CSV table of C-alpha atoms in Angstrom, one decimal:
chain,number,residue,atom,x,y,z
U,15,MET,CA,16.6,5.0,-37.7
U,16,ARG,CA,18.7,2.0,-36.7
U,17,VAL,CA,20.0,1.6,-33.1
U,18,ASP,CA,22.3,-0.7,-31.2
U,19,ILE,CA,20.8,-2.3,-28.1
U,20,TYR,CA,22.6,-3.1,-24.8
U,21,TYR,CA,21.2,-4.7,-21.7
U,22,ARG,CA,22.1,-4.8,-18.0
U,23,ASP,CA,20.9,-7.2,-15.3
U,24,GLU,CA,18.5,-6.0,-12.7
U,25,ALA,CA,17.2,-7.5,-9.5
U,26,LYS,CA,15.1,-10.6,-9.6
U,27,GLY,CA,16.3,-11.7,-13.0
U,28,LYS,CA,15.0,-8.6,-14.8
U,29,HIS,CA,16.8,-6.6,-17.5
U,30,SER,CA,16.9,-3.0,-18.6
U,31,TYR,CA,17.7,-2.1,-22.2
U,32,LEU,CA,19.6,0.9,-23.7
U,33,ALA,CA,19.3,2.0,-27.3
U,34,VAL,CA,21.8,4.2,-29.0
U,35,PRO,CA,22.0,5.3,-32.6
U,36,GLU,CA,23.8,2.7,-34.7
U,37,GLY,CA,27.6,2.9,-34.3
U,38,LYS,CA,27.6,5.5,-31.6
U,39,PRO,CA,29.1,4.9,-28.2
U,40,ILE,CA,27.1,4.8,-25.1
U,41,PRO,CA,26.8,8.4,-23.8
U,42,GLU,CA,29.0,9.2,-20.8
U,43,GLU,CA,26.2,9.6,-18.3
U,44,ALA,CA,25.1,6.0,-19.0
U,45,THR,CA,28.5,4.3,-18.9
U,46,ASN,CA,28.6,4.0,-15.2
U,47,THR,CA,26.6,0.8,-15.5
U,48,ASP,CA,27.8,-2.6,-16.9
U,49,TRP,CA,26.0,-2.7,-20.2
U,50,HIS,CA,26.4,-5.8,-22.5
U,51,PRO,CA,25.7,-5.9,-26.2
U,52,GLU,CA,22.3,-7.4,-27.1
U,53,ALA,CA,21.6,-6.5,-30.8
U,54,GLN,CA,23.0,-4.3,-33.5
U,55,LYS,CA,21.3,-2.4,-36.4
U,56,VAL,CA,17.8,-2.7,-34.9
U,57,GLU,CA,15.3,-0.7,-37.0
U,58,VAL,CA,13.0,1.7,-35.2
U,59,ASP,CA,9.9,2.4,-37.2
U,60,ASP,CA,9.4,6.2,-37.5
U,61,ASP,CA,5.7,5.7,-37.5
U,62,SER,CA,5.3,3.6,-34.4
U,63,ASP,CA,8.3,4.9,-32.4
U,64,ASP,CA,8.3,1.9,-30.1
U,65,LEU,CA,10.6,-1.0,-29.3
U,66,PRO,CA,8.3,-3.4,-27.4
U,67,ARG,CA,10.7,-6.3,-27.5
U,68,TYR,CA,13.1,-4.2,-25.3
U,69,HIS,CA,10.3,-2.4,-23.4
U,70,ILE,CA,11.5,1.0,-24.6
U,71,VAL,CA,8.7,3.5,-25.2
U,72,HIS,CA,9.3,6.4,-27.6
U,73,PRO,CA,12.9,5.7,-28.3
U,74,LEU,CA,13.2,8.3,-31.0
U,75,GLU,CA,11.9,11.0,-28.7
U,76,GLN,CA,14.3,9.8,-25.9
U,77,ILE,CA,17.3,9.7,-28.3
U,78,GLY,CA,16.4,13.2,-29.5
U,79,ALA,CA,16.3,14.5,-26.0
U,80,LYS,CA,19.3,12.8,-24.4
U,81,GLY,CA,21.2,10.8,-27.1
U,82,TYR,CA,19.9,7.4,-25.9
U,83,ALA,CA,16.7,5.6,-25.0
U,84,ILE,CA,16.3,3.3,-22.0
U,85,THR,CA,13.7,0.9,-20.6
U,86,GLY,CA,11.4,2.7,-18.2
U,87,VAL,CA,11.2,1.3,-14.6
U,88,ASN,CA,7.5,0.6,-15.1
U,89,GLU,CA,8.3,-1.4,-18.3
U,90,GLN,CA,10.7,-3.8,-16.8
U,91,LEU,CA,9.7,-7.5,-17.0
């Protein structure tokens, strides 16, 4: 699966990342935050189901459950 990645600024210079299926809009429940484009057409390996560069754990599982995947609070830099 390919996804588009967005980021938002957090406190102390940290960032959160949001992954949505390629070409899909950010789901309504996540649009209340100022997301900025980061990358497009990022490949998620079906075997590893992980996006370590963006600190997103189990993105395919998250997308299946809620339509998007997001950086976990414990994963923020």
